[in-house]
Amino acid sequence: MAKILVIHGPNLNVLGIREPEHYGHTTLADIDQRLQELASRDGHNLESFQSNAEHALIEKIQTAVREADRIIINPAGLTHTSVALRDALLAAGIPFVEVHLSNIHARDPFREHSYFSDAAMGVVSGFGPLSYELAYRAAVGSLTAKD
Ligand code: DQA
C-alpha cells in the first residue's frame, strides 16, 4: 500500500464558482472524492490537503517526508512565483507530478513559466478534473514501473 499526498494551492478551494470558463464547475470536494475512490480501489492511502497559505503548503510537504511515496501537486498561482515551495519539494525528495486544470501554455504569457516542471516526474495540464485522475495514474504507475 502506497501513500499519495495530493496538494492543492491557493484559490482551489473555490473551484466550481471560480472562473468556470477556465476551471469548470467541478468542486474541489468532487475532485478529492474521485481520487479517494481510485485510491481505495487500488488499495492505496490518499490524503488531500488544500491551503491558501504558502507556509502551510511548505509545512505539509516537510511533514510528508517521512510518510508519502508520491506527491500530486497543483501549486495554482504559486506555480509561477514560488521558489520556496519548489525548494520544499526538492528538500523532501519525494517524486511529484505537477497538475493543472487549465492548459497553462494557452493562457496569459506569465503562466507559461513554472518553477516546478523541470523538477517534476511529469506535468498534466489542460484536462480539467481529468488532469488529476491522469496525474494519479502516473504517480501510482511509477511505483511499479520497471522501465
Ligand atoms: C492552475 C493554473 C494557474 O495558472 C492558476 O494560477 C491557478 C490554477 C490550474 O489548475 O489550471 O490557480 O494551476
Tab-separated table of N, CA and C and ligand atoms in Angstrom:
chain	number	residue	atom	x	y	z
A	1	MET	N	0.842	-1.197	0.000
A	1	MET	CA	0.000	0.000	0.000
A	1	MET	C	0.883	1.256	0.000
A	2	ALA	N	0.635	2.132	-0.970
A	2	ALA	CA	1.429	3.365	-1.051
A	2	ALA	C	0.650	4.519	-0.446
A	3	LYS	N	1.410	5.536	-0.062
A	3	LYS	CA	0.779	6.757	0.461
A	3	LYS	C	0.967	7.877	-0.565
A	4	ILE	N	-0.157	8.432	-1.019
A	4	ILE	CA	-0.140	9.509	-2.010
A	4	ILE	C	-0.654	10.769	-1.336
A	5	LEU	N	0.121	11.826	-1.432
A	5	LEU	CA	-0.311	13.111	-0.884
A	5	LEU	C	-0.683	14.040	-2.039
A	6	VAL	N	-1.913	14.561	-1.994
A	6	VAL	CA	-2.392	15.485	-3.025
A	6	VAL	C	-2.419	16.881	-2.416
A	7	ILE	N	-1.732	17.805	-3.056
A	7	ILE	CA	-1.647	19.168	-2.529
A	7	ILE	C	-2.269	20.157	-3.508
A	8	HIS	N	-3.217	20.931	-3.005
A	8	HIS	CA	-3.885	21.951	-3.814
A	8	HIS	C	-3.499	23.326	-3.275
A	9	GLY	N	-3.045	24.192	-4.163
A	9	GLY	CA	-2.615	25.522	-3.761
A	9	GLY	C	-3.737	26.536	-3.650
A	10	PRO	N	-3.350	27.812	-3.581
A	10	PRO	CA	-4.307	28.893	-3.324
A	10	PRO	C	-5.457	28.974	-4.331
A	11	ASN	N	-6.606	29.292	-3.802
A	11	ASN	CA	-7.838	29.547	-4.572
A	11	ASN	C	-8.506	28.304	-5.150
A	12	LEU	N	-7.890	27.154	-4.965
A	12	LEU	CA	-8.531	25.942	-5.474
A	12	LEU	C	-9.688	25.507	-4.574
A	13	ASN	N	-9.761	26.076	-3.383
A	13	ASN	CA	-10.922	25.810	-2.512
A	13	ASN	C	-12.205	26.404	-3.090
A	14	VAL	N	-12.094	27.349	-4.015
A	14	VAL	CA	-13.310	27.939	-4.594
A	14	VAL	C	-13.578	27.435	-6.018
A	15	LEU	N	-12.993	26.299	-6.342
A	15	LEU	CA	-13.314	25.678	-7.630
A	15	LEU	C	-14.814	25.415	-7.698
A	16	GLY	N	-15.369	25.560	-8.880
A	16	GLY	CA	-16.820	25.376	-9.027
A	16	GLY	C	-17.508	26.710	-9.243
A	17	ILE	N	-16.999	27.726	-8.515
A	17	ILE	CA	-17.546	29.077	-8.734
A	17	ILE	C	-16.477	30.014	-9.297
A	18	ARG	N	-15.244	29.574	-9.242
A	18	ARG	CA	-14.132	30.428	-9.676
A	18	ARG	C	-13.912	30.316	-11.192
A	19	GLU	N	-13.994	31.427	-11.902
A	19	GLU	CA	-13.701	31.488	-13.340
A	19	GLU	C	-14.021	30.169	-14.061
A	20	PRO	N	-15.282	29.801	-14.121
A	20	PRO	CA	-15.636	28.496	-14.713
A	20	PRO	C	-15.190	28.333	-16.165
A	21	GLU	N	-14.981	29.456	-16.865
A	21	GLU	CA	-14.507	29.352	-18.254
A	21	GLU	C	-13.101	28.740	-18.306
A	22	HIS	N	-12.357	28.869	-17.224
A	22	HIS	CA	-11.028	28.242	-17.171
A	22	HIS	C	-11.026	26.941	-16.376
A	23	TYR	N	-11.828	26.925	-15.305
A	23	TYR	CA	-11.690	25.816	-14.360
A	23	TYR	C	-12.912	24.915	-14.252
A	24	GLY	N	-13.976	25.239	-14.989
A	24	GLY	CA	-15.156	24.387	-14.993
A	24	GLY	C	-16.008	24.523	-13.742
A	25	HIS	N	-16.943	23.603	-13.579
A	25	HIS	CA	-17.922	23.686	-12.489
A	25	HIS	C	-17.703	22.632	-11.414
A	26	THR	N	-16.741	21.768	-11.635
A	26	THR	CA	-16.457	20.722	-10.649
A	26	THR	C	-15.814	21.343	-9.404
A	27	THR	N	-16.254	20.904	-8.237
A	27	THR	CA	-15.688	21.447	-6.993
A	27	THR	C	-14.451	20.642	-6.574
A	28	LEU	N	-13.697	21.220	-5.652
A	28	LEU	CA	-12.519	20.512	-5.142
A	28	LEU	C	-12.942	19.245	-4.398
A	29	ALA	N	-14.078	19.328	-3.709
A	29	ALA	CA	-14.579	18.141	-2.995
A	29	ALA	C	-14.871	17.012	-3.983
A	30	ASP	N	-15.426	17.365	-5.157
A	30	ASP	CA	-15.689	16.345	-6.194
A	30	ASP	C	-14.374	15.700	-6.649
A	31	ILE	N	-13.384	16.534	-6.886
A	31	ILE	CA	-12.082	16.024	-7.360
A	31	ILE	C	-11.459	15.110	-6.308
A	32	ASP	N	-11.477	15.571	-5.054
A	32	ASP	CA	-10.879	14.762	-3.990
A	32	ASP	C	-11.619	13.443	-3.794
A	33	GLN	N	-12.929	13.504	-3.936
A	33	GLN	CA	-13.715	12.268	-3.778
A	33	GLN	C	-13.366	11.255	-4.860
A	34	ARG	N	-13.232	11.749	-6.081
A	34	ARG	CA	-12.874	10.862	-7.196
A	34	ARG	C	-11.491	10.227	-6.962
A	35	LEU	N	-10.541	11.029	-6.505
A	35	LEU	CA	-9.201	10.500	-6.241
A	35	LEU	C	-9.236	9.476	-5.111
A	36	GLN	N	-10.048	9.781	-4.128
A	36	GLN	CA	-10.209	8.868	-2.995
A	36	GLN	C	-10.769	7.522	-3.471
A	37	GLU	N	-11.744	7.564	-4.375
A	37	GLU	CA	-12.330	6.338	-4.929
A	37	GLU	C	-11.274	5.518	-5.662
A	38	LEU	N	-10.489	6.203	-6.486
A	38	LEU	CA	-9.451	5.498	-7.245
A	38	LEU	C	-8.448	4.847	-6.297
A	39	ALA	N	-8.036	5.598	-5.277
A	39	ALA	CA	-7.028	5.084	-4.351
A	39	ALA	C	-7.566	3.902	-3.558
A	40	SER	N	-8.802	4.000	-3.079
A	40	SER	CA	-9.292	2.856	-2.288
A	40	SER	C	-9.476	1.637	-3.174
A	41	ARG	N	-9.882	1.866	-4.443
A	41	ARG	CA	-9.991	0.736	-5.363
A	41	ARG	C	-8.635	0.058	-5.544
A	42	ASP	N	-7.567	0.868	-5.589
A	42	ASP	CA	-6.221	0.328	-5.807
A	42	ASP	C	-5.543	-0.116	-4.509
A	43	GLY	N	-6.201	0.131	-3.392
A	43	GLY	CA	-5.613	-0.252	-2.102
A	43	GLY	C	-4.524	0.692	-1.631
A	44	HIS	N	-4.585	1.962	-2.055
A	44	HIS	CA	-3.597	2.950	-1.608
A	44	HIS	C	-4.232	3.918	-0.631
A	45	ASN	N	-3.360	4.550	0.137
A	45	ASN	CA	-3.797	5.563	1.086
A	45	ASN	C	-3.581	6.935	0.434
A	46	LEU	N	-4.644	7.719	0.324
A	46	LEU	CA	-4.531	9.040	-0.328
A	46	LEU	C	-5.052	10.115	0.601
A	47	GLU	N	-4.242	11.152	0.754
A	47	GLU	CA	-4.641	12.286	1.577
A	47	GLU	C	-4.612	13.552	0.733
A	48	SER	N	-5.661	14.361	0.835
A	48	SER	CA	-5.700	15.639	0.115
A	48	SER	C	-5.564	16.787	1.094
A	49	PHE	N	-4.848	17.815	0.657
A	49	PHE	CA	-4.624	18.985	1.509
A	49	PHE	C	-4.690	20.231	0.646
A	50	GLN	N	-5.489	21.192	1.058
A	50	GLN	CA	-5.551	22.484	0.348
A	50	GLN	C	-5.234	23.600	1.318
A	51	SER	N	-4.471	24.572	0.850
A	51	SER	CA	-4.294	25.781	1.648
A	51	SER	C	-4.085	26.972	0.738
A	52	ASN	N	-4.515	28.115	1.234
A	52	ASN	CA	-4.245	29.371	0.528
A	52	ASN	C	-2.927	29.984	0.991
A	53	ALA	N	-2.309	29.352	1.984
A	53	ALA	CA	-1.096	29.919	2.591
A	53	ALA	C	0.144	29.134	2.162
A	54	GLU	N	1.087	29.827	1.595
A	54	GLU	CA	2.318	29.186	1.116
A	54	GLU	C	3.036	28.438	2.248
A	55	HIS	N	3.100	29.063	3.428
A	55	HIS	CA	3.837	28.419	4.525
A	55	HIS	C	3.177	27.111	4.944
A	56	ALA	N	1.824	27.066	4.882
A	56	ALA	CA	1.114	25.836	5.274
A	56	ALA	C	1.404	24.715	4.271
A	57	LEU	N	1.498	25.063	3.010
A	57	LEU	CA	1.816	24.062	1.982
A	57	LEU	C	3.238	23.533	2.204
A	58	ILE	N	4.152	24.433	2.509
A	58	ILE	CA	5.552	24.036	2.755
A	58	ILE	C	5.638	23.128	3.977
A	59	GLU	N	4.917	23.495	5.032
A	59	GLU	CA	4.963	22.673	6.246
A	59	GLU	C	4.371	21.288	6.011
A	60	LYS	N	3.327	21.240	5.203
A	60	LYS	CA	2.707	19.939	4.886
A	60	LYS	C	3.719	19.045	4.162
A	61	ILE	N	4.439	19.631	3.218
A	61	ILE	CA	5.434	18.858	2.465
A	61	ILE	C	6.571	18.406	3.398
A	62	GLN	N	6.986	19.282	4.308
A	62	GLN	CA	8.054	18.897	5.246
A	62	GLN	C	7.608	17.728	6.119
A	63	THR	N	6.364	17.732	6.525
A	63	THR	CA	5.835	16.635	7.352
A	63	THR	C	5.756	15.337	6.553
A	64	ALA	N	5.487	15.492	5.256
A	64	ALA	CA	5.280	14.308	4.412
A	64	ALA	C	6.560	13.523	4.182
A	65	VAL	N	7.704	14.134	4.483
A	65	VAL	CA	8.984	13.482	4.188
A	65	VAL	C	9.023	12.046	4.704
A	66	ARG	N	8.494	11.851	5.878
A	66	ARG	CA	8.565	10.513	6.479
A	66	ARG	C	7.360	9.661	6.101
A	67	GLU	N	6.455	10.185	5.307
A	67	GLU	CA	5.178	9.494	5.107
A	67	GLU	C	4.819	9.161	3.655
A	68	ALA	N	4.982	10.137	2.746
A	68	ALA	CA	4.402	9.965	1.405
A	68	ALA	C	5.385	9.327	0.425
A	69	ASP	N	4.844	8.484	-0.461
A	69	ASP	CA	5.646	7.871	-1.521
A	69	ASP	C	5.637	8.725	-2.788
A	70	ARG	N	4.532	9.415	-3.009
A	70	ARG	CA	4.386	10.286	-4.175
A	70	ARG	C	3.555	11.500	-3.777
A	71	ILE	N	3.841	12.626	-4.433
A	71	ILE	CA	3.021	13.825	-4.249
A	71	ILE	C	2.425	14.209	-5.605
A	72	ILE	N	1.153	14.554	-5.578
A	72	ILE	CA	0.488	15.148	-6.738
A	72	ILE	C	0.201	16.579	-6.325
A	73	ILE	N	0.723	17.551	-7.062
A	73	ILE	CA	0.565	18.932	-6.615
A	73	ILE	C	0.073	19.850	-7.723
A	74	ASN	N	-0.975	20.616	-7.391
A	74	ASN	CA	-1.372	21.747	-8.215
A	74	ASN	C	-0.976	22.993	-7.419
A	75	PRO	N	0.154	23.599	-7.759
A	75	PRO	CA	0.592	24.757	-6.979
A	75	PRO	C	-0.239	26.008	-7.250
A	76	ALA	N	-1.169	25.915	-8.221
A	76	ALA	CA	-2.058	27.032	-8.579
A	76	ALA	C	-1.211	28.280	-8.885
A	77	GLY	N	-1.577	29.431	-8.330
A	77	GLY	CA	-0.843	30.654	-8.662
A	77	GLY	C	0.618	30.597	-8.256
A	78	LEU	N	0.938	29.767	-7.258
A	78	LEU	CA	2.332	29.651	-6.799
A	78	LEU	C	3.219	28.953	-7.827
A	79	THR	N	2.575	28.315	-8.805
A	79	THR	CA	3.322	27.683	-9.906
A	79	THR	C	4.308	28.669	-10.521
A	80	HIS	N	3.829	29.914	-10.638
A	80	HIS	CA	4.568	30.903	-11.425
A	80	HIS	C	5.408	31.846	-10.564
A	81	THR	N	5.387	31.605	-9.243
A	81	THR	CA	6.068	32.554	-8.358
A	81	THR	C	6.957	31.930	-7.285
A	82	SER	N	6.696	30.670	-6.899
A	82	SER	CA	7.245	30.223	-5.619
A	82	SER	C	8.502	29.354	-5.679
A	83	VAL	N	9.633	29.991	-5.482
A	83	VAL	CA	10.885	29.245	-5.317
A	83	VAL	C	10.827	28.451	-4.006
A	84	ALA	N	10.191	29.030	-2.983
A	84	ALA	CA	10.154	28.383	-1.666
A	84	ALA	C	9.390	27.055	-1.696
A	85	LEU	N	8.280	27.027	-2.420
A	85	LEU	CA	7.511	25.774	-2.498
A	85	LEU	C	8.282	24.737	-3.317
A	86	ARG	N	8.906	25.190	-4.370
A	86	ARG	CA	9.769	24.289	-5.155
A	86	ARG	C	10.874	23.714	-4.260
A	87	ASP	N	11.521	24.583	-3.488
A	87	ASP	CA	12.609	24.131	-2.615
A	87	ASP	C	12.117	23.085	-1.613
A	88	ALA	N	10.890	23.276	-1.119
A	88	ALA	CA	10.331	22.321	-0.153
A	88	ALA	C	10.186	20.941	-0.795
A	89	LEU	N	9.740	20.910	-2.031
A	89	LEU	CA	9.579	19.623	-2.720
A	89	LEU	C	10.933	18.977	-2.967
A	90	LEU	N	11.904	19.777	-3.363
A	90	LEU	CA	13.243	19.216	-3.617
A	90	LEU	C	13.876	18.720	-2.320
A	91	ALA	N	13.664	19.464	-1.240
A	91	ALA	CA	14.208	19.047	0.053
A	91	ALA	C	13.575	17.743	0.510
A	92	ALA	N	12.284	17.604	0.263
A	92	ALA	CA	11.573	16.390	0.680
A	92	ALA	C	12.060	15.179	-0.118
A	93	GLY	N	12.434	15.435	-1.372
A	93	GLY	CA	12.927	14.336	-2.200
A	93	GLY	C	11.860	13.327	-2.574
A	94	ILE	N	10.617	13.715	-2.486
A	94	ILE	CA	9.513	12.812	-2.853
A	94	ILE	C	9.138	13.083	-4.307
A	95	PRO	N	9.160	12.056	-5.162
A	95	PRO	CA	8.800	12.286	-6.564
A	95	PRO	C	7.387	12.874	-6.668
A	96	PHE	N	7.240	13.890	-7.531
A	96	PHE	CA	5.922	14.531	-7.617
A	96	PHE	C	5.490	14.740	-9.061
A	97	VAL	N	4.169	14.761	-9.223
A	97	VAL	CA	3.551	15.066	-10.515
A	97	VAL	C	2.887	16.431	-10.390
A	98	GLU	N	3.174	17.313	-11.336
A	98	GLU	CA	2.561	18.651	-11.359
A	98	GLU	C	1.277	18.586	-12.171
A	99	VAL	N	0.230	19.171	-11.633
A	99	VAL	CA	-1.056	19.086	-12.327
A	99	VAL	C	-1.716	20.460	-12.395
A	100	HIS	N	-2.383	20.713	-13.525
A	100	HIS	CA	-3.181	21.929	-13.702
A	100	HIS	C	-4.471	21.573	-14.411
A	101	LEU	N	-5.535	22.211	-13.983
A	101	LEU	CA	-6.823	22.022	-14.655
A	101	LEU	C	-6.777	22.628	-16.054
A	102	SER	N	-6.293	23.860	-16.139
A	102	SER	CA	-6.238	24.550	-17.427
A	102	SER	C	-4.894	24.269	-18.095
A	103	ASN	N	-4.823	24.568	-19.382
A	103	ASN	CA	-3.560	24.450	-20.103
A	103	ASN	C	-2.787	25.743	-19.880
A	104	ILE	N	-1.790	25.683	-19.017
A	104	ILE	CA	-1.086	26.918	-18.635
A	104	ILE	C	-0.283	27.508	-19.800
A	105	HIS	N	-0.129	26.746	-20.863
A	105	HIS	CA	0.612	27.246	-22.037
A	105	HIS	C	-0.300	27.929	-23.041
A	106	ALA	N	-1.575	27.934	-22.762
A	106	ALA	CA	-2.526	28.518	-23.717
A	106	ALA	C	-3.248	29.714	-23.105
A	107	ARG	N	-2.643	30.320	-22.106
A	107	ARG	CA	-3.302	31.428	-21.417
A	107	ARG	C	-2.386	32.650	-21.369
A	108	ASP	N	-2.369	33.349	-20.250
A	108	ASP	CA	-1.509	34.528	-20.141
A	108	ASP	C	-0.041	34.117	-20.249
A	109	PRO	N	0.772	34.941	-20.890
A	109	PRO	CA	2.205	34.596	-21.019
A	109	PRO	C	2.874	34.321	-19.666
A	110	PHE	N	2.451	35.018	-18.597
A	110	PHE	CA	3.124	34.806	-17.305
A	110	PHE	C	2.834	33.440	-16.705
A	111	ARG	N	1.827	32.745	-17.243
A	111	ARG	CA	1.539	31.391	-16.738
A	111	ARG	C	2.395	30.329	-17.421
A	112	GLU	N	3.100	30.720	-18.448
A	112	GLU	CA	3.867	29.715	-19.201
A	112	GLU	C	5.042	29.172	-18.405
A	113	HIS	N	5.592	30.017	-17.515
A	113	HIS	CA	6.728	29.513	-16.746
A	113	HIS	C	6.273	28.886	-15.432
A	114	SER	N	6.778	27.690	-15.181
A	114	SER	CA	6.506	27.003	-13.916
A	114	SER	C	7.827	26.778	-13.193
A	115	TYR	N	7.825	27.043	-11.893
A	115	TYR	CA	9.009	26.762	-11.074
A	115	TYR	C	9.121	25.284	-10.714
A	116	PHE	N	8.176	24.484	-11.197
A	116	PHE	CA	8.091	23.088	-10.768
A	116	PHE	C	8.385	22.063	-11.870
A	117	SER	N	8.058	22.453	-13.110
A	117	SER	CA	8.026	21.446	-14.192
A	117	SER	C	9.339	20.697	-14.387
A	118	ASP	N	10.470	21.400	-14.308
A	118	ASP	CA	11.745	20.719	-14.590
A	118	ASP	C	12.126	19.737	-13.491
A	119	ALA	N	11.511	19.904	-12.307
A	119	ALA	CA	11.826	19.002	-11.193
A	119	ALA	C	10.760	17.907	-11.035
A	120	ALA	N	9.655	18.052	-11.761
A	120	ALA	CA	8.550	17.089	-11.632
A	120	ALA	C	8.854	15.809	-12.401
A	121	MET	N	8.179	14.712	-12.001
A	121	MET	CA	8.253	13.490	-12.806
A	121	MET	C	7.621	13.760	-14.164
A	122	GLY	N	6.551	14.551	-14.140
A	122	GLY	CA	5.840	14.919	-15.349
A	122	GLY	C	4.781	15.942	-15.019
A	123	VAL	N	4.174	16.475	-16.056
A	123	VAL	CA	3.185	17.542	-15.896
A	123	VAL	C	1.924	17.168	-16.663
A	124	VAL	N	0.768	17.335	-16.016
A	124	VAL	CA	-0.520	17.146	-16.696
A	124	VAL	C	-1.256	18.474	-16.620
A	125	SER	N	-1.611	19.022	-17.770
A	125	SER	CA	-2.178	20.373	-17.785
A	125	SER	C	-3.202	20.493	-18.893
A	126	GLY	N	-4.419	20.922	-18.546
A	126	GLY	CA	-5.380	21.263	-19.587
A	126	GLY	C	-6.591	20.366	-19.707
A	127	PHE	N	-6.729	19.380	-18.844
A	127	PHE	CA	-7.824	18.416	-18.987
A	127	PHE	C	-8.890	18.557	-17.911
A	128	GLY	N	-8.930	19.694	-17.265
A	128	GLY	CA	-9.925	19.889	-16.213
A	128	GLY	C	-9.722	18.867	-15.105
A	129	PRO	N	-10.800	18.425	-14.465
A	129	PRO	CA	-10.668	17.459	-13.364
A	129	PRO	C	-9.945	16.171	-13.777
A	130	LEU	N	-10.053	15.829	-15.064
A	130	LEU	CA	-9.370	14.624	-15.548
A	130	LEU	C	-7.851	14.741	-15.391
A	131	SER	N	-7.337	15.972	-15.383
A	131	SER	CA	-5.882	16.159	-15.165
A	131	SER	C	-5.445	15.469	-13.877
A	132	TYR	N	-6.270	15.598	-12.834
A	132	TYR	CA	-5.912	14.986	-11.542
A	132	TYR	C	-5.916	13.464	-11.642
A	133	GLU	N	-6.910	12.941	-12.363
A	133	GLU	CA	-7.001	11.492	-12.490
A	133	GLU	C	-5.787	10.952	-13.253
A	134	LEU	N	-5.413	11.663	-14.307
A	134	LEU	CA	-4.238	11.253	-15.084
A	134	LEU	C	-2.972	11.345	-14.235
A	135	ALA	N	-2.889	12.399	-13.444
A	135	ALA	CA	-1.721	12.567	-12.564
A	135	ALA	C	-1.662	11.436	-11.545
A	136	TYR	N	-2.829	11.066	-11.016
A	136	TYR	CA	-2.897	9.952	-10.059
A	136	TYR	C	-2.381	8.673	-10.723
A	137	ARG	N	-2.856	8.409	-11.931
A	137	ARG	CA	-2.446	7.179	-12.629
A	137	ARG	C	-0.938	7.185	-12.882
A	138	ALA	N	-0.411	8.347	-13.249
A	138	ALA	CA	1.031	8.450	-13.496
A	138	ALA	C	1.817	8.221	-12.203
A	139	ALA	N	1.355	8.834	-11.134
A	139	ALA	CA	2.067	8.711	-9.854
A	139	ALA	C	2.057	7.265	-9.375
A	140	VAL	N	0.908	6.649	-9.415
A	140	VAL	CA	0.785	5.263	-8.940
A	140	VAL	C	1.504	4.302	-9.888
A	141	GLY	N	1.365	4.558	-11.183
A	141	GLY	CA	2.035	3.698	-12.169
A	141	GLY	C	3.541	3.696	-11.966
A	142	SER	N	4.082	4.843	-11.569
A	142	SER	CA	5.539	4.938	-11.411
A	142	SER	C	6.040	4.141	-10.205
A	143	LEU	N	5.142	3.767	-9.319
A	143	LEU	CA	5.561	2.991	-8.148
A	143	LEU	C	5.912	1.560	-8.518
A	144	THR	N	5.324	1.105	-9.622
A	144	THR	CA	5.549	-0.292	-10.011
A	144	THR	C	6.251	-0.412	-11.348
A	145	ALA	N	6.424	0.711	-12.054
A	145	ALA	CA	7.009	0.655	-13.399
A	145	ALA	C	8.419	0.084	-13.354
A	146	LYS	N	8.722	-0.723	-14.345
A	146	LYS	CA	10.051	-1.378	-14.387
A	146	LYS	C	11.014	-0.579	-15.267
A	147	ASP	N	10.475	0.172	-16.256
A	147	ASP	CA	11.392	0.982	-17.092
A	147	ASP	C	10.773	2.317	-17.419
B	1	DQA	C1	-3.937	26.462	-12.285
B	1	DQA	C2	-3.310	27.409	-13.315
B	1	DQA	C3	-2.623	28.566	-12.637
B	1	DQA	O1	-2.052	29.440	-13.607
B	1	DQA	C4	-3.622	29.357	-11.806
B	1	DQA	O2	-2.966	30.405	-11.121
B	1	DQA	C5	-4.411	28.501	-10.878
B	1	DQA	C6	-4.858	27.187	-11.336
B	1	DQA	C7	-4.756	25.340	-12.953
B	1	DQA	O3	-5.068	24.371	-12.281
B	1	DQA	O4	-5.107	25.459	-14.136
B	1	DQA	O5	-4.743	28.915	-9.770
B	1	DQA	O6	-2.887	25.850	-11.544
